């Protein structure tokens, strides 16, 4: 299941999967930069799976982190209205609690799976 299938907050900052808020890619990234970061992320994830030592695993995970930061999914938030990063939290424990409560049970279930 891709992120587009999960419930997405009205402001487009997060999607909900496995009961947690996950930051979405910065929509202001130009297509070239986004594609390059996604390619780097996929290569880094393959590198994690192919690593044959702790050092290689650490290096690959660092590359995953760098790619996610380039996409805006980690690190400083990409919005500029002063709202905090609420990633990693259950939506009922965030400023999105009312939005979450207003979703139908089926949509919530998708976000919990």
PDB file as gemmi writes it, atoms N, CA and C in Angstrom:
CRYST1    1.000    1.000    1.000  90.00  90.00  90.00 P 1                      
ATOM      1  N   UNK A   1       0.841  -1.175   0.000  1.00  0.00           N  
ATOM      2  CA  UNK A   1       0.000   0.000   0.000  1.00  0.00           C  
ATOM      3  C   UNK A   1       0.888   1.240   0.000  1.00  0.00           C  
ATOM      4  N   UNK A   2       0.605   2.196  -0.837  1.00  0.00           N  
ATOM      5  CA  UNK A   2       1.418   3.402  -0.902  1.00  0.00           C  
ATOM      6  C   UNK A   2       0.832   4.484   0.001  1.00  0.00           C  
ATOM      7  N   UNK A   3       1.620   5.506   0.258  1.00  0.00           N  
ATOM      8  CA  UNK A   3       1.192   6.590   1.142  1.00  0.00           C  
ATOM      9  C   UNK A   3      -0.091   7.248   0.634  1.00  0.00           C  
ATOM     10  N   UNK A   4      -0.297   7.273  -0.666  1.00  0.00           N  
ATOM     11  CA  UNK A   4      -1.488   7.939  -1.189  1.00  0.00           C  
ATOM     12  C   UNK A   4      -2.777   7.216  -0.805  1.00  0.00           C  
ATOM     13  N   UNK A   5      -2.685   5.971  -0.395  1.00  0.00           N  
ATOM     14  CA  UNK A   5      -3.858   5.221   0.010  1.00  0.00           C  
ATOM     15  C   UNK A   5      -4.222   5.431   1.476  1.00  0.00           C  
ATOM     16  N   UNK A   6      -3.298   5.992   2.256  1.00  0.00           N  
ATOM     17  CA  UNK A   6      -3.520   6.207   3.678  1.00  0.00           C  
ATOM     18  C   UNK A   6      -4.239   7.532   3.902  1.00  0.00           C  
ATOM     19  N   UNK A   7      -4.924   7.673   5.039  1.00  0.00           N  
ATOM     20  CA  UNK A   7      -5.551   8.966   5.339  1.00  0.00           C  
ATOM     21  C   UNK A   7      -4.489  10.063   5.403  1.00  0.00           C  
ATOM     22  N   UNK A   8      -4.786  11.181   4.792  1.00  0.00           N  
ATOM     23  CA  UNK A   8      -3.874  12.320   4.751  1.00  0.00           C  
ATOM     24  C   UNK A   8      -4.533  13.510   5.431  1.00  0.00           C  
ATOM     25  N   UNK A   9      -3.765  14.192   6.273  1.00  0.00           N  
ATOM     26  CA  UNK A   9      -4.303  15.350   6.982  1.00  0.00           C  
ATOM     27  C   UNK A   9      -4.765  16.411   5.990  1.00  0.00           C  
ATOM     28  N   UNK A  10      -5.744  17.215   6.396  1.00  0.00           N  
ATOM     29  CA  UNK A  10      -6.281  18.227   5.475  1.00  0.00           C  
ATOM     30  C   UNK A  10      -5.238  19.204   4.942  1.00  0.00           C  
ATOM     31  N   UNK A  11      -4.197  19.476   5.718  1.00  0.00           N  
ATOM     32  CA  UNK A  11      -3.164  20.404   5.259  1.00  0.00           C  
ATOM     33  C   UNK A  11      -2.091  19.728   4.411  1.00  0.00           C  
ATOM     34  N   UNK A  12      -2.178  18.392   4.255  1.00  0.00           N  
ATOM     35  CA  UNK A  12      -1.252  17.664   3.403  1.00  0.00           C  
ATOM     36  C   UNK A  12       0.121  17.434   4.004  1.00  0.00           C  
ATOM     37  N   UNK A  13       0.271  17.658   5.296  1.00  0.00           N  
ATOM     38  CA  UNK A  13       1.584  17.508   5.925  1.00  0.00           C  
ATOM     39  C   UNK A  13       1.891  16.070   6.330  1.00  0.00           C  
ATOM     40  N   UNK A  14       0.872  15.298   6.661  1.00  0.00           N  
ATOM     41  CA  UNK A  14       1.077  13.946   7.187  1.00  0.00           C  
ATOM     42  C   UNK A  14       0.121  12.958   6.540  1.00  0.00           C  
ATOM     43  N   UNK A  15       0.536  11.696   6.556  1.00  0.00           N  
ATOM     44  CA  UNK A  15      -0.395  10.601   6.314  1.00  0.00           C  
ATOM     45  C   UNK A  15      -0.330   9.722   7.554  1.00  0.00           C  
ATOM     46  N   UNK A  16      -1.367   8.906   7.747  1.00  0.00           N  
ATOM     47  CA  UNK A  16      -1.430   8.049   8.927  1.00  0.00           C  
ATOM     48  C   UNK A  16      -1.302   6.601   8.483  1.00  0.00           C  
ATOM     49  N   UNK A  17      -0.323   5.897   9.065  1.00  0.00           N  
ATOM     50  CA  UNK A  17      -0.097   4.475   8.801  1.00  0.00           C  
ATOM     51  C   UNK A  17       0.397   3.839  10.091  1.00  0.00           C  
ATOM     52  N   UNK A  18      -0.066   2.628  10.343  1.00  0.00           N  
ATOM     53  CA  UNK A  18       0.311   1.903  11.562  1.00  0.00           C  
ATOM     54  C   UNK A  18       0.030   2.727  12.809  1.00  0.00           C  
ATOM     55  N   UNK A  19      -1.039   3.531  12.738  1.00  0.00           N  
ATOM     56  CA  UNK A  19      -1.474   4.315  13.880  1.00  0.00           C  
ATOM     57  C   UNK A  19      -0.599   5.500  14.212  1.00  0.00           C  
ATOM     58  N   UNK A  20       0.268   5.894  13.296  1.00  0.00           N  
ATOM     59  CA  UNK A  20       1.188   7.002  13.540  1.00  0.00           C  
ATOM     60  C   UNK A  20       1.139   8.005  12.395  1.00  0.00           C  
ATOM     61  N   UNK A  21       1.444   9.235  12.742  1.00  0.00           N  
ATOM     62  CA  UNK A  21       1.528  10.302  11.747  1.00  0.00           C  
ATOM     63  C   UNK A  21       2.920  10.258  11.121  1.00  0.00           C  
ATOM     64  N   UNK A  22       2.967  10.269   9.800  1.00  0.00           N  
ATOM     65  CA  UNK A  22       4.242  10.247   9.072  1.00  0.00           C  
ATOM     66  C   UNK A  22       4.279  11.476   8.173  1.00  0.00           C  
ATOM     67  N   UNK A  23       5.384  12.199   8.245  1.00  0.00           N  
ATOM     68  CA  UNK A  23       5.502  13.420   7.452  1.00  0.00           C  
ATOM     69  C   UNK A  23       5.589  13.088   5.966  1.00  0.00           C  
ATOM     70  N   UNK A  24       4.868  13.857   5.175  1.00  0.00           N  
ATOM     71  CA  UNK A  24       4.896  13.682   3.728  1.00  0.00           C  
ATOM     72  C   UNK A  24       6.045  14.479   3.114  1.00  0.00           C  
ATOM     73  N   UNK A  25       6.352  14.150   1.892  1.00  0.00           N  
ATOM     74  CA  UNK A  25       7.390  14.850   1.141  1.00  0.00           C  
ATOM     75  C   UNK A  25       7.011  16.318   0.964  1.00  0.00           C  
ATOM     76  N   UNK A  26       8.003  17.171   1.012  1.00  0.00           N  
ATOM     77  CA  UNK A  26       7.802  18.594   0.818  1.00  0.00           C  
ATOM     78  C   UNK A  26       7.234  18.834  -0.583  1.00  0.00           C  
ATOM     79  N   UNK A  27       6.018  19.375  -0.680  1.00  0.00           N  
ATOM     80  CA  UNK A  27       5.427  19.586  -2.005  1.00  0.00           C  
ATOM     81  C   UNK A  27       6.102  20.705  -2.794  1.00  0.00           C  
ATOM     82  N   UNK A  28       6.948  21.507  -2.158  1.00  0.00           N  
ATOM     83  CA  UNK A  28       7.637  22.592  -2.862  1.00  0.00           C  
ATOM     84  C   UNK A  28       8.882  22.103  -3.602  1.00  0.00           C  
ATOM     85  N   UNK A  29       9.281  20.847  -3.376  1.00  0.00           N  
ATOM     86  CA  UNK A  29      10.444  20.325  -4.105  1.00  0.00           C  
ATOM     87  C   UNK A  29      10.134  20.269  -5.593  1.00  0.00           C  
ATOM     88  N   UNK A  30      11.092  20.702  -6.389  1.00  0.00           N  
ATOM     89  CA  UNK A  30      10.866  20.575  -7.829  1.00  0.00           C  
ATOM     90  C   UNK A  30      10.999  19.094  -8.214  1.00  0.00           C  
ATOM     91  N   UNK A  31      10.449  18.755  -9.330  1.00  0.00           N  
ATOM     92  CA  UNK A  31      10.382  17.357  -9.745  1.00  0.00           C  
ATOM     93  C   UNK A  31      11.764  16.715  -9.858  1.00  0.00           C  
ATOM     94  N   UNK A  32      12.737  17.454 -10.347  1.00  0.00           N  
ATOM     95  CA  UNK A  32      14.093  16.913 -10.497  1.00  0.00           C  
ATOM     96  C   UNK A  32      14.690  16.561  -9.139  1.00  0.00           C  
ATOM     97  N   UNK A  33      14.571  17.469  -8.185  1.00  0.00           N  
ATOM     98  CA  UNK A  33      15.121  17.230  -6.844  1.00  0.00           C  
ATOM     99  C   UNK A  33      14.389  16.077  -6.160  1.00  0.00           C  
ATOM    100  N   UNK A  34      13.073  16.038  -6.316  1.00  0.00           N  
ATOM    101  CA  UNK A  34      12.296  14.969  -5.693  1.00  0.00           C  
ATOM    102  C   UNK A  34      12.681  13.617  -6.278  1.00  0.00           C  
ATOM    103  N   UNK A  35      12.777  13.537  -7.580  1.00  0.00           N  
ATOM    104  CA  UNK A  35      13.155  12.272  -8.221  1.00  0.00           C  
ATOM    105  C   UNK A  35      14.546  11.805  -7.796  1.00  0.00           C  
ATOM    106  N   UNK A  36      15.482  12.736  -7.714  1.00  0.00           N  
ATOM    107  CA  UNK A  36      16.845  12.385  -7.303  1.00  0.00           C  
ATOM    108  C   UNK A  36      16.853  11.869  -5.865  1.00  0.00           C  
ATOM    109  N   UNK A  37      16.094  12.514  -4.983  1.00  0.00           N  
ATOM    110  CA  UNK A  37      16.054  12.078  -3.587  1.00  0.00           C  
ATOM    111  C   UNK A  37      15.362  10.728  -3.446  1.00  0.00           C  
ATOM    112  N   UNK A  38      14.306  10.508  -4.215  1.00  0.00           N  
ATOM    113  CA  UNK A  38      13.626   9.201  -4.169  1.00  0.00           C  
ATOM    114  C   UNK A  38      14.563   8.112  -4.690  1.00  0.00           C  
ATOM    115  N   UNK A  39      15.280   8.390  -5.749  1.00  0.00           N  
ATOM    116  CA  UNK A  39      16.235   7.413  -6.284  1.00  0.00           C  
ATOM    117  C   UNK A  39      17.310   7.099  -5.242  1.00  0.00           C  
ATOM    118  N   UNK A  40      17.828   8.138  -4.587  1.00  0.00           N  
ATOM    119  CA  UNK A  40      18.837   7.937  -3.539  1.00  0.00           C  
ATOM    120  C   UNK A  40      18.257   7.121  -2.382  1.00  0.00           C  
ATOM    121  N   UNK A  41      17.011   7.382  -2.041  1.00  0.00           N  
ATOM    122  CA  UNK A  41      16.359   6.646  -0.958  1.00  0.00           C  
ATOM    123  C   UNK A  41      16.218   5.170  -1.312  1.00  0.00           C  
ATOM    124  N   UNK A  42      15.788   4.870  -2.514  1.00  0.00           N  
ATOM    125  CA  UNK A  42      15.623   3.470  -2.921  1.00  0.00           C  
ATOM    126  C   UNK A  42      16.973   2.747  -2.944  1.00  0.00           C  
ATOM    127  N   UNK A  43      18.000   3.422  -3.451  1.00  0.00           N  
ATOM    128  CA  UNK A  43      19.343   2.821  -3.465  1.00  0.00           C  
ATOM    129  C   UNK A  43      19.839   2.569  -2.041  1.00  0.00           C  
ATOM    130  N   UNK A  44      19.598   3.528  -1.162  1.00  0.00           N  
ATOM    131  CA  UNK A  44      20.042   3.382   0.224  1.00  0.00           C  
ATOM    132  C   UNK A  44      19.297   2.252   0.924  1.00  0.00           C  
ATOM    133  N   UNK A  45      17.998   2.137   0.666  1.00  0.00           N  
ATOM    134  CA  UNK A  45      17.238   1.045   1.281  1.00  0.00           C  
ATOM    135  C   UNK A  45      17.733  -0.316   0.796  1.00  0.00           C  
ATOM    136  N   UNK A  46      18.062  -0.403  -0.488  1.00  0.00           N  
ATOM    137  CA  UNK A  46      18.653  -1.647  -0.987  1.00  0.00           C  
ATOM    138  C   UNK A  46      19.984  -1.911  -0.293  1.00  0.00           C  
ATOM    139  N   UNK A  47      20.743  -0.845  -0.081  1.00  0.00           N  
ATOM    140  CA  UNK A  47      22.025  -0.974   0.591  1.00  0.00           C  
ATOM    141  C   UNK A  47      21.889  -1.511   2.006  1.00  0.00           C  
ATOM    142  N   UNK A  48      20.831  -1.136   2.704  1.00  0.00           N  
ATOM    143  CA  UNK A  48      20.598  -1.662   4.053  1.00  0.00           C  
ATOM    144  C   UNK A  48      20.405  -3.175   3.974  1.00  0.00           C  
ATOM    145  N   UNK A  49      19.610  -3.607   3.017  1.00  0.00           N  
ATOM    146  CA  UNK A  49      19.339  -5.039   2.875  1.00  0.00           C  
ATOM    147  C   UNK A  49      20.550  -5.847   2.420  1.00  0.00           C  
ATOM    148  N   UNK A  50      21.441  -5.201   1.695  1.00  0.00           N  
ATOM    149  CA  UNK A  50      22.608  -5.902   1.154  1.00  0.00           C  
ATOM    150  C   UNK A  50      23.851  -5.764   2.031  1.00  0.00           C  
ATOM    151  N   UNK A  51      23.762  -4.989   3.078  1.00  0.00           N  
ATOM    152  CA  UNK A  51      24.927  -4.744   3.939  1.00  0.00           C  
ATOM    153  C   UNK A  51      25.403  -6.044   4.567  1.00  0.00           C  
ATOM    154  N   UNK A  52      26.718  -6.196   4.608  1.00  0.00           N  
ATOM    155  CA  UNK A  52      27.297  -7.430   5.140  1.00  0.00           C  
ATOM    156  C   UNK A  52      28.095  -7.206   6.417  1.00  0.00           C  
ATOM    157  N   UNK A  53      27.943  -6.008   6.993  1.00  0.00           N  
ATOM    158  CA  UNK A  53      28.626  -5.726   8.256  1.00  0.00           C  
ATOM    159  C   UNK A  53      27.856  -4.618   8.978  1.00  0.00           C  
ATOM    160  N   UNK A  54      28.158  -4.450  10.250  1.00  0.00           N  
ATOM    161  CA  UNK A  54      27.518  -3.379  11.012  1.00  0.00           C  
ATOM    162  C   UNK A  54      27.883  -2.017  10.443  1.00  0.00           C  
ATOM    163  N   UNK A  55      29.127  -1.853  10.035  1.00  0.00           N  
ATOM    164  CA  UNK A  55      29.560  -0.577   9.465  1.00  0.00           C  
ATOM    165  C   UNK A  55      28.823  -0.276   8.160  1.00  0.00           C  
ATOM    166  N   UNK A  56      28.667  -1.285   7.320  1.00  0.00           N  
ATOM    167  CA  UNK A  56      27.955  -1.100   6.050  1.00  0.00           C  
ATOM    168  C   UNK A  56      26.477  -0.794   6.299  1.00  0.00           C  
ATOM    169  N   UNK A  57      25.896  -1.459   7.284  1.00  0.00           N  
ATOM    170  CA  UNK A  57      24.495  -1.196   7.631  1.00  0.00           C  
ATOM    171  C   UNK A  57      24.343   0.242   8.124  1.00  0.00           C  
ATOM    172  N   UNK A  58      25.233   0.680   8.986  1.00  0.00           N  
ATOM    173  CA  UNK A  58      25.187   2.047   9.521  1.00  0.00           C  
ATOM    174  C   UNK A  58      25.331   3.060   8.399  1.00  0.00           C  
ATOM    175  N   UNK A  59      26.264   2.824   7.485  1.00  0.00           N  
ATOM    176  CA  UNK A  59      26.477   3.742   6.360  1.00  0.00           C  
ATOM    177  C   UNK A  59      25.227   3.814   5.477  1.00  0.00           C  
ATOM    178  N   UNK A  60      24.617   2.660   5.218  1.00  0.00           N  
ATOM    179  CA  UNK A  60      23.413   2.638   4.391  1.00  0.00           C  
ATOM    180  C   UNK A  60      22.258   3.346   5.097  1.00  0.00           C  
ATOM    181  N   UNK A  61      22.129   3.128   6.389  1.00  0.00           N  
ATOM    182  CA  UNK A  61      21.056   3.806   7.144  1.00  0.00           C  
ATOM    183  C   UNK A  61      21.273   5.314   7.170  1.00  0.00           C  
ATOM    184  N   UNK A  62      22.516   5.739   7.230  1.00  0.00           N  
ATOM    185  CA  UNK A  62      22.818   7.170   7.169  1.00  0.00           C  
ATOM    186  C   UNK A  62      22.392   7.745   5.818  1.00  0.00           C  
ATOM    187  N   UNK A  63      22.570   6.968   4.750  1.00  0.00           N  
ATOM    188  CA  UNK A  63      22.135   7.419   3.427  1.00  0.00           C  
ATOM    189  C   UNK A  63      20.609   7.484   3.335  1.00  0.00           C  
ATOM    190  N   UNK A  64      19.926   6.534   3.971  1.00  0.00           N  
ATOM    191  CA  UNK A  64      18.463   6.593   4.028  1.00  0.00           C  
ATOM    192  C   UNK A  64      18.041   7.882   4.726  1.00  0.00           C  
ATOM    193  N   UNK A  65      18.663   8.169   5.852  1.00  0.00           N  
ATOM    194  CA  UNK A  65      18.325   9.377   6.603  1.00  0.00           C  
ATOM    195  C   UNK A  65      18.577  10.631   5.765  1.00  0.00           C  
ATOM    196  N   UNK A  66      19.698  10.682   5.073  1.00  0.00           N  
ATOM    197  CA  UNK A  66      20.013  11.853   4.244  1.00  0.00           C  
ATOM    198  C   UNK A  66      18.976  12.041   3.136  1.00  0.00           C  
ATOM    199  N   UNK A  67      18.547  10.951   2.519  1.00  0.00           N  
ATOM    200  CA  UNK A  67      17.543  11.044   1.447  1.00  0.00           C  
ATOM    201  C   UNK A  67      16.203  11.504   2.013  1.00  0.00           C  
ATOM    202  N   UNK A  68      15.820  10.979   3.174  1.00  0.00           N  
ATOM    203  CA  UNK A  68      14.551  11.384   3.787  1.00  0.00           C  
ATOM    204  C   UNK A  68      14.592  12.854   4.194  1.00  0.00           C  
ATOM    205  N   UNK A  69      15.748  13.324   4.632  1.00  0.00           N  
ATOM    206  CA  UNK A  69      15.895  14.741   4.954  1.00  0.00           C  
ATOM    207  C   UNK A  69      15.780  15.589   3.689  1.00  0.00           C  
ATOM    208  N   UNK A  70      16.368  15.122   2.598  1.00  0.00           N  
ATOM    209  CA  UNK A  70      16.268  15.859   1.327  1.00  0.00           C  
ATOM    210  C   UNK A  70      14.818  15.946   0.853  1.00  0.00           C  
ATOM    211  N   UNK A  71      14.035  14.922   1.155  1.00  0.00           N  
ATOM    212  CA  UNK A  71      12.623  14.920   0.785  1.00  0.00           C  
ATOM    213  C   UNK A  71      11.762  15.744   1.742  1.00  0.00           C  
ATOM    214  N   UNK A  72      12.316  16.116   2.883  1.00  0.00           N  
ATOM    215  CA  UNK A  72      11.550  16.861   3.878  1.00  0.00           C  
ATOM    216  C   UNK A  72      10.783  15.979   4.834  1.00  0.00           C  
ATOM    217  N   UNK A  73      11.022  14.677   4.781  1.00  0.00           N  
ATOM    218  CA  UNK A  73      10.301  13.739   5.635  1.00  0.00           C  
ATOM    219  C   UNK A  73      10.921  13.613   7.019  1.00  0.00           C  
ATOM    220  N   UNK A  74      12.137  14.112   7.176  1.00  0.00           N  
ATOM    221  CA  UNK A  74      12.835  14.162   8.460  1.00  0.00           C  
ATOM    222  C   UNK A  74      13.546  15.503   8.548  1.00  0.00           C  
ATOM    223  N   UNK A  75      14.038  15.804   9.733  1.00  0.00           N  
ATOM    224  CA  UNK A  75      14.763  17.054   9.914  1.00  0.00           C  
ATOM    225  C   UNK A  75      13.815  18.215  10.120  1.00  0.00           C  
ATOM    226  N   UNK A  76      14.267  19.422   9.814  1.00  0.00           N  
ATOM    227  CA  UNK A  76      13.402  20.597  10.002  1.00  0.00           C  
ATOM    228  C   UNK A  76      12.125  20.471   9.169  1.00  0.00           C  
ATOM    229  N   UNK A  77      11.023  20.959   9.723  1.00  0.00           N  
ATOM    230  CA  UNK A  77       9.756  20.896   8.989  1.00  0.00           C  
ATOM    231  C   UNK A  77       9.829  21.791   7.757  1.00  0.00           C  
ATOM    232  N   UNK A  78       9.050  21.449   6.751  1.00  0.00           N  
ATOM    233  CA  UNK A  78       9.080  22.214   5.510  1.00  0.00           C  
ATOM    234  C   UNK A  78       8.019  23.310   5.464  1.00  0.00           C  
ATOM    235  N   UNK A  79       7.159  23.377   6.450  1.00  0.00           N  
ATOM    236  CA  UNK A  79       6.168  24.452   6.491  1.00  0.00           C  
ATOM    237  C   UNK A  79       6.713  25.585   7.354  1.00  0.00           C  
ATOM    238  N   UNK A  80       6.136  26.769   7.166  1.00  0.00           N  
ATOM    239  CA  UNK A  80       6.707  27.936   7.831  1.00  0.00           C  
ATOM    240  C   UNK A  80       5.715  28.693   8.703  1.00  0.00           C  
ATOM    241  N   UNK A  81       4.680  28.016   9.174  1.00  0.00           N  
ATOM    242  CA  UNK A  81       3.689  28.702  10.008  1.00  0.00           C  
ATOM    243  C   UNK A  81       3.929  28.506  11.506  1.00  0.00           C  
ATOM    244  N   UNK A  82       5.050  27.883  11.855  1.00  0.00           N  
ATOM    245  CA  UNK A  82       5.385  27.696  13.259  1.00  0.00           C  
ATOM    246  C   UNK A  82       4.786  26.458  13.894  1.00  0.00           C  
ATOM    247  N   UNK A  83       3.997  25.695  13.143  1.00  0.00           N  
ATOM    248  CA  UNK A  83       3.399  24.473  13.695  1.00  0.00           C  
ATOM    249  C   UNK A  83       4.494  23.448  13.960  1.00  0.00           C  
ATOM    250  N   UNK A  84       4.380  22.732  15.082  1.00  0.00           N  
ATOM    251  CA  UNK A  84       5.416  21.751  15.418  1.00  0.00           C  
ATOM    252  C   UNK A  84       5.326  20.492  14.554  1.00  0.00           C  
ATOM    253  N   UNK A  85       6.377  19.716  14.589  1.00  0.00           N  
ATOM    254  CA  UNK A  85       6.381  18.417  13.929  1.00  0.00           C  
ATOM    255  C   UNK A  85       5.663  17.435  14.845  1.00  0.00           C  
ATOM    256  N   UNK A  86       4.557  16.884  14.366  1.00  0.00           N  
ATOM    257  CA  UNK A  86       3.796  15.929  15.161  1.00  0.00           C  
ATOM    258  C   UNK A  86       3.952  14.503  14.637  1.00  0.00           C  
ATOM    259  N   UNK A  87       4.969  14.297  13.823  1.00  0.00           N  
ATOM    260  CA  UNK A  87       5.243  12.978  13.276  1.00  0.00           C  
ATOM    261  C   UNK A  87       5.553  11.973  14.367  1.00  0.00           C  
ATOM    262  N   UNK A  88       5.131  10.749  14.144  1.00  0.00           N  
ATOM    263  CA  UNK A  88       5.394   9.659  15.071  1.00  0.00           C  
ATOM    264  C   UNK A  88       4.344   9.507  16.153  1.00  0.00           C  
ATOM    265  N   UNK A  89       3.418  10.418  16.215  1.00  0.00           N  
ATOM    266  CA  UNK A  89       2.378  10.359  17.239  1.00  0.00           C  
ATOM    267  C   UNK A  89       1.100   9.754  16.666  1.00  0.00           C  
ATOM    268  N   UNK A  90       0.284   9.194  17.550  1.00  0.00           N  
ATOM    269  CA  UNK A  90      -1.043   8.758  17.125  1.00  0.00           C  
ATOM    270  C   UNK A  90      -1.852  10.021  16.860  1.00  0.00           C  
ATOM    271  N   UNK A  91      -2.641  10.061  15.790  1.00  0.00           N  
ATOM    272  CA  UNK A  91      -3.361  11.296  15.469  1.00  0.00           C  
ATOM    273  C   UNK A  91      -4.285  11.787  16.580  1.00  0.00           C  
ATOM    274  N   UNK A  92      -4.806  10.897  17.409  1.00  0.00           N  
ATOM    275  CA  UNK A  92      -5.698  11.348  18.484  1.00  0.00           C  
ATOM    276  C   UNK A  92      -4.939  12.143  19.546  1.00  0.00           C  
ATOM    277  N   UNK A  93      -3.605  12.067  19.535  1.00  0.00           N  
ATOM    278  CA  UNK A  93      -2.773  12.786  20.498  1.00  0.00           C  
ATOM    279  C   UNK A  93      -2.095  14.002  19.880  1.00  0.00           C  
ATOM    280  N   UNK A  94      -2.676  14.537  18.819  1.00  0.00           N  
ATOM    281  CA  UNK A  94      -2.092  15.675  18.106  1.00  0.00           C  
ATOM    282  C   UNK A  94      -3.144  16.752  17.891  1.00  0.00           C  
ATOM    283  N   UNK A  95      -2.722  17.815  17.261  1.00  0.00           N  
ATOM    284  CA  UNK A  95      -3.669  18.885  16.913  1.00  0.00           C  
ATOM    285  C   UNK A  95      -4.646  18.429  15.821  1.00  0.00           C  
ATOM    286  N   UNK A  96      -4.435  17.242  15.286  1.00  0.00           N  
ATOM    287  CA  UNK A  96      -5.321  16.680  14.261  1.00  0.00           C  
ATOM    288  C   UNK A  96      -6.373  15.745  14.862  1.00  0.00           C  
ATOM    289  N   UNK A  97      -6.526  15.736  16.170  1.00  0.00           N  
ATOM    290  CA  UNK A  97      -7.442  14.808  16.847  1.00  0.00           C  
ATOM    291  C   UNK A  97      -8.871  14.944  16.337  1.00  0.00           C  
ATOM    292  N   UNK A  98      -9.356  16.157  16.153  1.00  0.00           N  
ATOM    293  CA  UNK A  98     -10.738  16.335  15.674  1.00  0.00           C  
ATOM    294  C   UNK A  98     -10.897  15.813  14.256  1.00  0.00           C  
ATOM    295  N   UNK A  99      -9.907  16.061  13.424  1.00  0.00           N  
ATOM    296  CA  UNK A  99      -9.948  15.532  12.047  1.00  0.00           C  
ATOM    297  C   UNK A  99     -10.007  14.009  12.093  1.00  0.00           C  
ATOM    298  N   UNK A 100      -9.136  13.393  12.905  1.00  0.00           N  
ATOM    299  CA  UNK A 100      -9.087  11.938  13.019  1.00  0.00           C  
ATOM    300  C   UNK A 100     -10.427  11.389  13.512  1.00  0.00           C  
ATOM    301  N   UNK A 101     -10.987  12.016  14.529  1.00  0.00           N  
ATOM    302  CA  UNK A 101     -12.254  11.556  15.098  1.00  0.00           C  
ATOM    303  C   UNK A 101     -13.392  11.662  14.080  1.00  0.00           C  
ATOM    304  N   UNK A 102     -13.267  12.589  13.140  1.00  0.00           N  
ATOM    305  CA  UNK A 102     -14.312  12.778  12.138  1.00  0.00           C  
ATOM    306  C   UNK A 102     -14.242  11.821  10.956  1.00  0.00           C  
ATOM    307  N   UNK A 103     -13.182  11.023  10.877  1.00  0.00           N  
ATOM    308  CA  UNK A 103     -13.058  10.063   9.780  1.00  0.00           C  
ATOM    309  C   UNK A 103     -13.960   8.856  10.044  1.00  0.00           C  
ATOM    310  N   UNK A 104     -14.460   8.261   8.990  1.00  0.00           N  
ATOM    311  CA  UNK A 104     -15.263   7.055   9.172  1.00  0.00           C  
ATOM    312  C   UNK A 104     -14.366   5.901   9.628  1.00  0.00           C  
ATOM    313  N   UNK A 105     -14.995   4.889  10.210  1.00  0.00           N  
ATOM    314  CA  UNK A 105     -14.248   3.768  10.804  1.00  0.00           C  
ATOM    315  C   UNK A 105     -13.370   3.062   9.776  1.00  0.00           C  
ATOM    316  N   UNK A 106     -13.840   2.931   8.548  1.00  0.00           N  
ATOM    317  CA  UNK A 106     -13.056   2.261   7.517  1.00  0.00           C  
ATOM    318  C   UNK A 106     -11.777   3.019   7.182  1.00  0.00           C  
ATOM    319  N   UNK A 107     -11.883   4.325   7.083  1.00  0.00           N  
ATOM    320  CA  UNK A 107     -10.702   5.148   6.790  1.00  0.00           C  
ATOM    321  C   UNK A 107      -9.725   5.102   7.955  1.00  0.00           C  
ATOM    322  N   UNK A 108     -10.257   5.171   9.177  1.00  0.00           N  
ATOM    323  CA  UNK A 108      -9.376   5.052  10.341  1.00  0.00           C  
ATOM    324  C   UNK A 108      -8.657   3.702  10.341  1.00  0.00           C  
ATOM    325  N   UNK A 109      -9.372   2.654   9.992  1.00  0.00           N  
ATOM    326  CA  UNK A 109      -8.758   1.324   9.994  1.00  0.00           C  
ATOM    327  C   UNK A 109      -7.591   1.247   9.016  1.00  0.00           C  
ATOM    328  N   UNK A 110      -7.731   1.891   7.864  1.00  0.00           N  
ATOM    329  CA  UNK A 110      -6.618   1.930   6.906  1.00  0.00           C  
ATOM    330  C   UNK A 110      -5.414   2.599   7.559  1.00  0.00           C  
ATOM    331  N   UNK A 111      -5.637   3.673   8.306  1.00  0.00           N  
ATOM    332  CA  UNK A 111      -4.549   4.369   8.971  1.00  0.00           C  
ATOM    333  C   UNK A 111      -3.960   3.615  10.143  1.00  0.00           C  
ATOM    334  N   UNK A 112      -4.696   2.667  10.672  1.00  0.00           N  
ATOM    335  CA  UNK A 112      -4.193   1.878  11.793  1.00  0.00           C  
ATOM    336  C   UNK A 112      -3.437   0.643  11.324  1.00  0.00           C  
ATOM    337  N   UNK A 113      -3.625   0.296  10.054  1.00  0.00           N  
ATOM    338  CA  UNK A 113      -2.962  -0.918   9.535  1.00  0.00           C  
ATOM    339  C   UNK A 113      -1.620  -0.611   8.931  1.00  0.00           C  
TER     340      UNK A 113                                                      
END                                                                             
